[in-house]
Coordinates of C-alpha atoms in Angstrom, one line a residue:
X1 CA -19.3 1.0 -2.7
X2 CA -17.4 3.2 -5.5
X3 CA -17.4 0.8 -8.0
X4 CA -21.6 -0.1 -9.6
X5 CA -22.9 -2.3 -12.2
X6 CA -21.5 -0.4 -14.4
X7 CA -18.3 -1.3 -14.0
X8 CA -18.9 -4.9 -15.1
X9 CA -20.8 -4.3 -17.8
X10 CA -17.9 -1.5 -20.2
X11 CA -18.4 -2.5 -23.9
X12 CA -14.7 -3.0 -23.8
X13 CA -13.8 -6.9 -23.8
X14 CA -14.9 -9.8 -26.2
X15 CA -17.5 -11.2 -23.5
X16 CA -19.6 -7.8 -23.4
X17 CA -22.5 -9.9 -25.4
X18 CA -22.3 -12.8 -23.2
X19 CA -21.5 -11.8 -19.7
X20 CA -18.8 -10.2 -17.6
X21 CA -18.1 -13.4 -15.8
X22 CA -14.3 -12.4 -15.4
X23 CA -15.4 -9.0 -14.1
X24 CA -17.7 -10.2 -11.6
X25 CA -15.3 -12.6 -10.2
X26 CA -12.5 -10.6 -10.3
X27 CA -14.6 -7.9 -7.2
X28 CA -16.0 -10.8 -5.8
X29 CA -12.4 -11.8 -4.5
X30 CA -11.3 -8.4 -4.1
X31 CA -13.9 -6.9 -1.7
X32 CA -14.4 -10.1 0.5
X33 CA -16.3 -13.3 -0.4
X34 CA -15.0 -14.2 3.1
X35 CA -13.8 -11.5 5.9
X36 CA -9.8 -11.6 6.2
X37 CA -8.2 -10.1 9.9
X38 CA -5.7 -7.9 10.3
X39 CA -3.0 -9.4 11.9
X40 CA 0.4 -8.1 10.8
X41 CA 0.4 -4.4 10.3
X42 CA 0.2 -0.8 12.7
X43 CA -0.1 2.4 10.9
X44 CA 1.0 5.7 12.1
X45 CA -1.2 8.5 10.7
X46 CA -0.3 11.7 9.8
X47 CA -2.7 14.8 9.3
X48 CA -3.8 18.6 10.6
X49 CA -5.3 17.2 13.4
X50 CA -2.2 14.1 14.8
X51 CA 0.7 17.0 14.3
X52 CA 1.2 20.2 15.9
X53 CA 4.0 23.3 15.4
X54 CA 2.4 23.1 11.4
X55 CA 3.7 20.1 10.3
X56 CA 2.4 18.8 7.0
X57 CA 3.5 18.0 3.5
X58 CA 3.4 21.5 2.9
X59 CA 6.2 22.0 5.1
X60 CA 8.7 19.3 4.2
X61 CA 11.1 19.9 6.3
X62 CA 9.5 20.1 9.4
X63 CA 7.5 17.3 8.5
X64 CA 11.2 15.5 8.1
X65 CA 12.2 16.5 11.8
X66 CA 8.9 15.6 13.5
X67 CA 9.3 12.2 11.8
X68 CA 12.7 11.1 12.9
X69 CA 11.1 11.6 16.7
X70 CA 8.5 9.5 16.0
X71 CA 10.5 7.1 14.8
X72 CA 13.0 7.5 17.5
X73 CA 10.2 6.5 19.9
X74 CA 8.8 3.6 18.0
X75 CA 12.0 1.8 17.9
X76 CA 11.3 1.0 21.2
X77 CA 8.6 -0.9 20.0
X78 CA 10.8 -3.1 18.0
X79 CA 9.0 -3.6 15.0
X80 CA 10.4 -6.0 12.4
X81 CA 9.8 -3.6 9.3
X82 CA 9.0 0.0 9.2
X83 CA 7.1 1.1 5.8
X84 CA 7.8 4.8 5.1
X85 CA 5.0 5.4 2.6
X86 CA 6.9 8.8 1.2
X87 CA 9.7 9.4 -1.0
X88 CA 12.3 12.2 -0.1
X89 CA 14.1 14.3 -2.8
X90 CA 17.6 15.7 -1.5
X91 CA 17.8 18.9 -3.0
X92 CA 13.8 19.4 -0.6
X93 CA 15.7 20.7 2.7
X94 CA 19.1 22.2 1.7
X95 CA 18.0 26.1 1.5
X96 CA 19.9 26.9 4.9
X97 CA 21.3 25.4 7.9
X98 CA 17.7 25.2 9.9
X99 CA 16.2 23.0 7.1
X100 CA 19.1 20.5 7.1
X101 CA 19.1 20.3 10.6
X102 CA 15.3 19.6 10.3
X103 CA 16.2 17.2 7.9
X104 CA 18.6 15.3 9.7
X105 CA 16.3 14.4 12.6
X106 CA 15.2 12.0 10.0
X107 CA 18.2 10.7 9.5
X108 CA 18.4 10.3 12.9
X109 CA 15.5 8.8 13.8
X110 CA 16.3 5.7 11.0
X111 CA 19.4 4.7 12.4
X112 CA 18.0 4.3 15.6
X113 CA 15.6 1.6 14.1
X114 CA 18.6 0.7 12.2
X115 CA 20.4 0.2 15.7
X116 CA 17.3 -1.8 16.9
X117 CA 17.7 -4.3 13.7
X118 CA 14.2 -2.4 12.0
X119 CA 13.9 -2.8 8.2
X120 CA 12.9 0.7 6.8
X121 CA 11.5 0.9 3.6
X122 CA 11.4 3.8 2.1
X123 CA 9.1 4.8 -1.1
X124 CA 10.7 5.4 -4.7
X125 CA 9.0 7.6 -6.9
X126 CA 8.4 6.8 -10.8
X127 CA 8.1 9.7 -13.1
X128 CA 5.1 8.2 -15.1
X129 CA 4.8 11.1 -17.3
X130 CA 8.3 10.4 -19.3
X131 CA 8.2 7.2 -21.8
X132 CA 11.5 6.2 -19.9
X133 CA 10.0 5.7 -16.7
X134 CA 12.8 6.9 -14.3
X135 CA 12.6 7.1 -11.0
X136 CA 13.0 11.1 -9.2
X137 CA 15.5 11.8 -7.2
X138 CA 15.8 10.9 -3.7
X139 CA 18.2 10.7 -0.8
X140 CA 20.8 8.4 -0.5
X141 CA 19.8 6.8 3.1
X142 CA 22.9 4.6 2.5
X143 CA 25.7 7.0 2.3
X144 CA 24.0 8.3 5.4
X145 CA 24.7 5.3 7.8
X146 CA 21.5 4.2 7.3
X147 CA 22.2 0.3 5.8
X148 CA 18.7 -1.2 7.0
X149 CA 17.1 1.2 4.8
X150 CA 15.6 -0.6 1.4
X151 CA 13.8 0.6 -1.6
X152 CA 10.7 0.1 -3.1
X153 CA 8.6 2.1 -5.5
X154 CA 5.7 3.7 -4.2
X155 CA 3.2 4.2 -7.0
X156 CA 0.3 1.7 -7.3
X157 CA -1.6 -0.1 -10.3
X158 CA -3.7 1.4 -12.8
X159 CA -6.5 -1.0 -11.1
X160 CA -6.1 -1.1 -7.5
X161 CA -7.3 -4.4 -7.4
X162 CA -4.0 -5.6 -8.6
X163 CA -0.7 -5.7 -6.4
X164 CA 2.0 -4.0 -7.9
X165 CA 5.1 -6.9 -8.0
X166 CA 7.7 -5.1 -10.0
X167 CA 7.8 -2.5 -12.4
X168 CA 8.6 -3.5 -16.1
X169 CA 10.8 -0.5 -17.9
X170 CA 11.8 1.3 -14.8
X171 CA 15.1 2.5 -13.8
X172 CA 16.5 -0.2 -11.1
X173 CA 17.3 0.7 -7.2
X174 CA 19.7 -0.3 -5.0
X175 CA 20.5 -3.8 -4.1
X176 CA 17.9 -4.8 -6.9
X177 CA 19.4 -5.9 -10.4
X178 CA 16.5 -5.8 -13.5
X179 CA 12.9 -4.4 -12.4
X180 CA 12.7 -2.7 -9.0
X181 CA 10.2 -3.7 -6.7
X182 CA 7.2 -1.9 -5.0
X183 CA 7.1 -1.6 -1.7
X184 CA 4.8 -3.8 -0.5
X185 CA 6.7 -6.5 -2.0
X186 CA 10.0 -5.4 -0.2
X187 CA 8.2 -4.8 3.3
X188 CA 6.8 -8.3 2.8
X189 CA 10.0 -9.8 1.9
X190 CA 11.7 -8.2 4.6
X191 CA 8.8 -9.7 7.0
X192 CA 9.2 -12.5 5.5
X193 CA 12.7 -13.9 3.8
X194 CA 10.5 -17.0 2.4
X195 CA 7.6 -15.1 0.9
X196 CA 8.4 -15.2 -3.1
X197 CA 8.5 -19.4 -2.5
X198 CA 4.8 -19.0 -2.3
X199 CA 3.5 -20.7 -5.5
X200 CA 1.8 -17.4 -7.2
X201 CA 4.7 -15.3 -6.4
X202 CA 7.2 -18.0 -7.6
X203 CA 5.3 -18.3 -10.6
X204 CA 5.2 -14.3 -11.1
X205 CA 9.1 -14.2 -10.2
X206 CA 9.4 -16.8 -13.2
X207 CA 7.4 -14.5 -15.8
X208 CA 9.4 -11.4 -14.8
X209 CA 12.5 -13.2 -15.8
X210 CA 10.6 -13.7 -19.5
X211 CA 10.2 -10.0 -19.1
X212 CA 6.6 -10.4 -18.5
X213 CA 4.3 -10.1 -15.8
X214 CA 1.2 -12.0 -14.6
X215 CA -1.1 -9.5 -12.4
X216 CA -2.4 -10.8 -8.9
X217 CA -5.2 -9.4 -7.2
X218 CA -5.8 -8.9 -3.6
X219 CA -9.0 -9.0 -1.2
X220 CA -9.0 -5.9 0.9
X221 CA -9.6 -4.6 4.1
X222 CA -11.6 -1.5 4.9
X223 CA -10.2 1.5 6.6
X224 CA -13.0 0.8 9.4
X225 CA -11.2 -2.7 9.8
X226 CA -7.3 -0.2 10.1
X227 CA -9.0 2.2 13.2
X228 CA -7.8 -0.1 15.7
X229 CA -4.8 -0.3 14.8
X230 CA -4.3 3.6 13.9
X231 CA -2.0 5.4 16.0
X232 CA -1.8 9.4 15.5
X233 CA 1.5 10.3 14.8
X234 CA 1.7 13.3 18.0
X235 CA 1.3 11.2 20.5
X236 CA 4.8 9.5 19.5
X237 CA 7.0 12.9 19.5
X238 CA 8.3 14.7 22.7
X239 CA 10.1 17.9 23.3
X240 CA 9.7 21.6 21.8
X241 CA 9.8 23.2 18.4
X242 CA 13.2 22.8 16.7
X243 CA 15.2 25.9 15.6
X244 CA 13.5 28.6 13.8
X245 CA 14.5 31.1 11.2
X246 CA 14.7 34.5 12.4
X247 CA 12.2 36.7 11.8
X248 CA 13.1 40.2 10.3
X249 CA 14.8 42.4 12.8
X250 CA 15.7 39.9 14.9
X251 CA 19.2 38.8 14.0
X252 CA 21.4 38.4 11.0
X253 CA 19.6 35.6 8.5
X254 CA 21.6 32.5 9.1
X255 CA 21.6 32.9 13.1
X256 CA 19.5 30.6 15.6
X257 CA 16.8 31.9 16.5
X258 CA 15.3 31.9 20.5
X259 CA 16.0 29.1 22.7
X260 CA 17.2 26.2 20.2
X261 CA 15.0 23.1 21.1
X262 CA 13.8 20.1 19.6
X263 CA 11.5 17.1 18.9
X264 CA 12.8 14.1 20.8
X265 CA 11.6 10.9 21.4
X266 CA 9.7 10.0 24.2
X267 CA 11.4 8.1 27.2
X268 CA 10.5 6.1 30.5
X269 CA 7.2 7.4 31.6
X270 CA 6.9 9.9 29.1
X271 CA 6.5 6.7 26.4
X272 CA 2.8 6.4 25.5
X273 CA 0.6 3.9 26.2
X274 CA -0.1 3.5 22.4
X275 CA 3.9 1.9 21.5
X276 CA 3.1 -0.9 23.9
X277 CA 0.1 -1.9 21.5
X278 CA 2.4 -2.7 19.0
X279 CA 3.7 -6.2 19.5
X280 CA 7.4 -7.3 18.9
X281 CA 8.0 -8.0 14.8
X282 CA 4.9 -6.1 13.3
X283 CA 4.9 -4.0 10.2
X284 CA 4.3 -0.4 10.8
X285 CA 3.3 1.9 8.1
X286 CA 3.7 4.9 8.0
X287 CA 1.5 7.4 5.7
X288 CA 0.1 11.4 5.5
X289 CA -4.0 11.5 5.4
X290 CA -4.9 15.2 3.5
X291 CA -8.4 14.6 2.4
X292 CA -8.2 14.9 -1.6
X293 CA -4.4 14.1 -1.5
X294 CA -3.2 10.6 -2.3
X295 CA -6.7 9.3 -1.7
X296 CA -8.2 6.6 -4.1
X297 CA -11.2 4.7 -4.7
X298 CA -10.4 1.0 -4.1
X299 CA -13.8 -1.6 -3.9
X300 CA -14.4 -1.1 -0.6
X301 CA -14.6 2.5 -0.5
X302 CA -12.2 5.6 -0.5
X303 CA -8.7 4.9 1.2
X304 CA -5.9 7.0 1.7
X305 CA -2.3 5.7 0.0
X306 CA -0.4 4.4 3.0
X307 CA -3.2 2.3 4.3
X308 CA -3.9 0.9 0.6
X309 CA -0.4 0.2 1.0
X310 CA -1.5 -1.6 4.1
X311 CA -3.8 -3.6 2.2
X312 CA -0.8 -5.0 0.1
X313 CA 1.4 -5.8 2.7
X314 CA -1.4 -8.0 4.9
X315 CA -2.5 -9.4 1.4
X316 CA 1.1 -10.8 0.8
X317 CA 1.9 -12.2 4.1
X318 CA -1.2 -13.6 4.7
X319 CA -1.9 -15.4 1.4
X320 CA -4.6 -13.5 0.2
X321 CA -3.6 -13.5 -3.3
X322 CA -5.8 -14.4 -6.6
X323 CA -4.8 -14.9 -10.3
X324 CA -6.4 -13.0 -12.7
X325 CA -9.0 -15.1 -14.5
X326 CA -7.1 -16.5 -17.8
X327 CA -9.0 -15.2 -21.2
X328 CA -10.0 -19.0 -22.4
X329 CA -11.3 -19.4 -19.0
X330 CA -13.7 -16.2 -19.5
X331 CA -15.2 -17.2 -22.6
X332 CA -15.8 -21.1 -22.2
X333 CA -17.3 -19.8 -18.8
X334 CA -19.4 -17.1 -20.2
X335 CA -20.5 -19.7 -22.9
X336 CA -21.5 -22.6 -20.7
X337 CA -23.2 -20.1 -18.6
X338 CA -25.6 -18.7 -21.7
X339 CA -26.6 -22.2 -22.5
X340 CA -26.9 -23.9 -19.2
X341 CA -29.4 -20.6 -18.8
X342 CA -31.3 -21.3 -22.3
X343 CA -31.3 -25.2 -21.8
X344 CA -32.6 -24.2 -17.8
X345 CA -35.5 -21.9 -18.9
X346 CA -36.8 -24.4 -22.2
X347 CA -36.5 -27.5 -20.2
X348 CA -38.3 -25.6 -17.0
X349 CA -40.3 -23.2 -18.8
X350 CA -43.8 -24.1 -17.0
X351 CA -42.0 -24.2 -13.5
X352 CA -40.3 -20.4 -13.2
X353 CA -39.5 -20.9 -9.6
X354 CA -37.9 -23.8 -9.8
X355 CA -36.1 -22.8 -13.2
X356 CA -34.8 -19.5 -11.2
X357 CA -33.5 -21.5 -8.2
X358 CA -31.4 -23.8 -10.4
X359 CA -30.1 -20.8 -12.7
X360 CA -28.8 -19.7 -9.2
X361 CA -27.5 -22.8 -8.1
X362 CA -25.7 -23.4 -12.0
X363 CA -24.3 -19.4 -11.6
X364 CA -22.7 -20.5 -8.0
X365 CA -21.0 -24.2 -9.5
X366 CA -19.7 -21.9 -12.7
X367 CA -18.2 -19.9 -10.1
X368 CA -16.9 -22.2 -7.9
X369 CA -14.7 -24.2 -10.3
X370 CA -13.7 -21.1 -12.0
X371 CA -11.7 -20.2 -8.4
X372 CA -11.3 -23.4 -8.3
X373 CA -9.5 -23.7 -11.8
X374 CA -7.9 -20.0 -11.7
X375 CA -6.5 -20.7 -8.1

């Protein structure tokens, strides 16, 4: 558990004297009262030990090429929505003719989920360091011929525990007028077209157009509950290296290279075992795992970004979504609380046992119409 009793007891809100009822609360819904299933989403991992050829982050271009084969392959899965938990800058892979080529295979690889009716969604990135909050730069899959692809900006919450909606005073991106969404809200729209008539989400749409926001909280999954559902991203890519620069001494520097190959996708029996796992309509993320790299602590433990972003997406199409506990709420609560304990331990003071089990039993009915009042 990354978060301790410390956490609910910061001398930073009115109720610090009382108690931190709202705090409490608040990580009881967030790291499971109940166990939820996982039931909607695949991820594809990416890391040192799922690619070959050095392909990683540090390599961008590469990393591009290798990922329009996997995605080539998984089309044949025929997933509903594809969640690109990355963001791709256009100037990244324009130094020479081998890096757009690498870069391309992406391009590639989307419009054959685009051919396969897939919704991509692909990560925007907000510059959080500039008081305007615009978003960087990033390639315009659109002009491309890629018209399934939608955006959605990829940063997360201040407190995990909240599911970013839409961002307040951040540039807007296509095919979205006023605040952009994040994308987990755009993968679950795309999942499903009826999802913002769920009442939280309907109010939440209704407070954005006040130009305010209401924050929701989700209850996660682990990453233990995601291994099942895992698949590592080399077993999804066929065929050899791509084009290479030349090395000095070879040939003049904007030749090919050797024996131009490339990363394909895999066909007929070459297509592994693990596509067929993925049923017809699921959400497939898609996210890099570097240890110390994108990595947070969430109340269930460290998790990497693309399966936090997991955690969003199965929150919002499965319903597993709670209000934050209103301020009134927090202080009647914490005040009936102090004097149901003081009137429990005078009126019970010779009887300790029995004055401990109905402190309990009072802590778990304060409780229980809070969610029931909040939700």
């Amino acid at each position: 558990m990354e978060l301790g009793l410390d956490y609910f007891f910061r001398p930073n809100d009115l109720l610090n004297p009382i108690t931190r009822l709202a705090g409490v609360y608040h990580w009881l819904v967030t790291s499971g009262p109940r166990k939820p299933e996982l039931n909607i989403t695949n991820l594809v991992e990416l890391n040192k030990e799922t690619t070959r050829d050095d392909v990683s982050s540090s390599n961008v271009c590469r990393e591009r090429a290798f990922t329009g084969a996997m995605l080539a392959t998984l089309s044949q899965a025929h997933p509903s929505v594809v969640v690109l938990d990355k963001w791709y800058e256009p100037q990244s892979c324009e130094h020479d003719l081998h890096d757009r080529e690498l870069s391309q295979m992406l391009i590639a690889g989307i419009r054959k989920l685009c051919a396969d009716r897939t919704t991509v969604v692909v990560g925007r990135q907000v510059n959080l360091e500039q008081s305007s909050l615009p978003l960087n730069p990033a390639i315009n899959f659109k002009a491309e011929g890629c018209g399934c692809v939608k955006e959605g900006i990829a940063n997360v919450d201040s407190d995990l525990r909240r599911i970013p909606l839409w961002w307040l005073g951040v540039d807007s991106v296509a095919e979205w007028n006023g605040p952009p969404p994040s994308m987990a809200l755009v993968a679950g729209i795309a999942k499903n077209p009826t999802l913002l008539q769920n009442p939280m989400l309907a109010r939440a749409k209704w407070m954005l157009a006040q130009a305010k926001s209401e924050p929701l909280y989700v209850s996660f999954l682990s990453s233990a509950q995601f291994e099942g559902v895992i698949l590592p991203v080399k077993n999804l890519v066929c065929g050899d290296e791509p084009w290479r620069a030349c090395r000095e001494g070879e040939r003049p520097p904007d030749a090919i290279c050797g024996q131009p190959g490339s990363w394909t996708e895999c066909k007929n029996d070459k297509t592994p075992q693990l596509v067929d796992s993925i049923r017809n309509g699921q959400v497939v993320v898609f996210g890099e795992q570097t240890q110390g790299v994108d990595e947070w602590p969430t109340v269930v433990g460290k998790q990497y970004g693309f399966i936090l972003q997991a955690n969003y997406i199965e929150s919002l199409l499965d319903h597993r979504l709670f209000r934050k506990v209103p301020d009134w709420i927090d202080i009647v609560a914490g005040l009936v609380m102090l004097l149901g304990f003081e009137f429990i331990l005078k009126f019970y003071e010779a009887k300790r046992l029995l004055a401990l089990a109905l402190a309990g039993l009072f802590i778990v009915v304060v409780f229980l119409i809070v969610y029931l009042v909040v939700n």
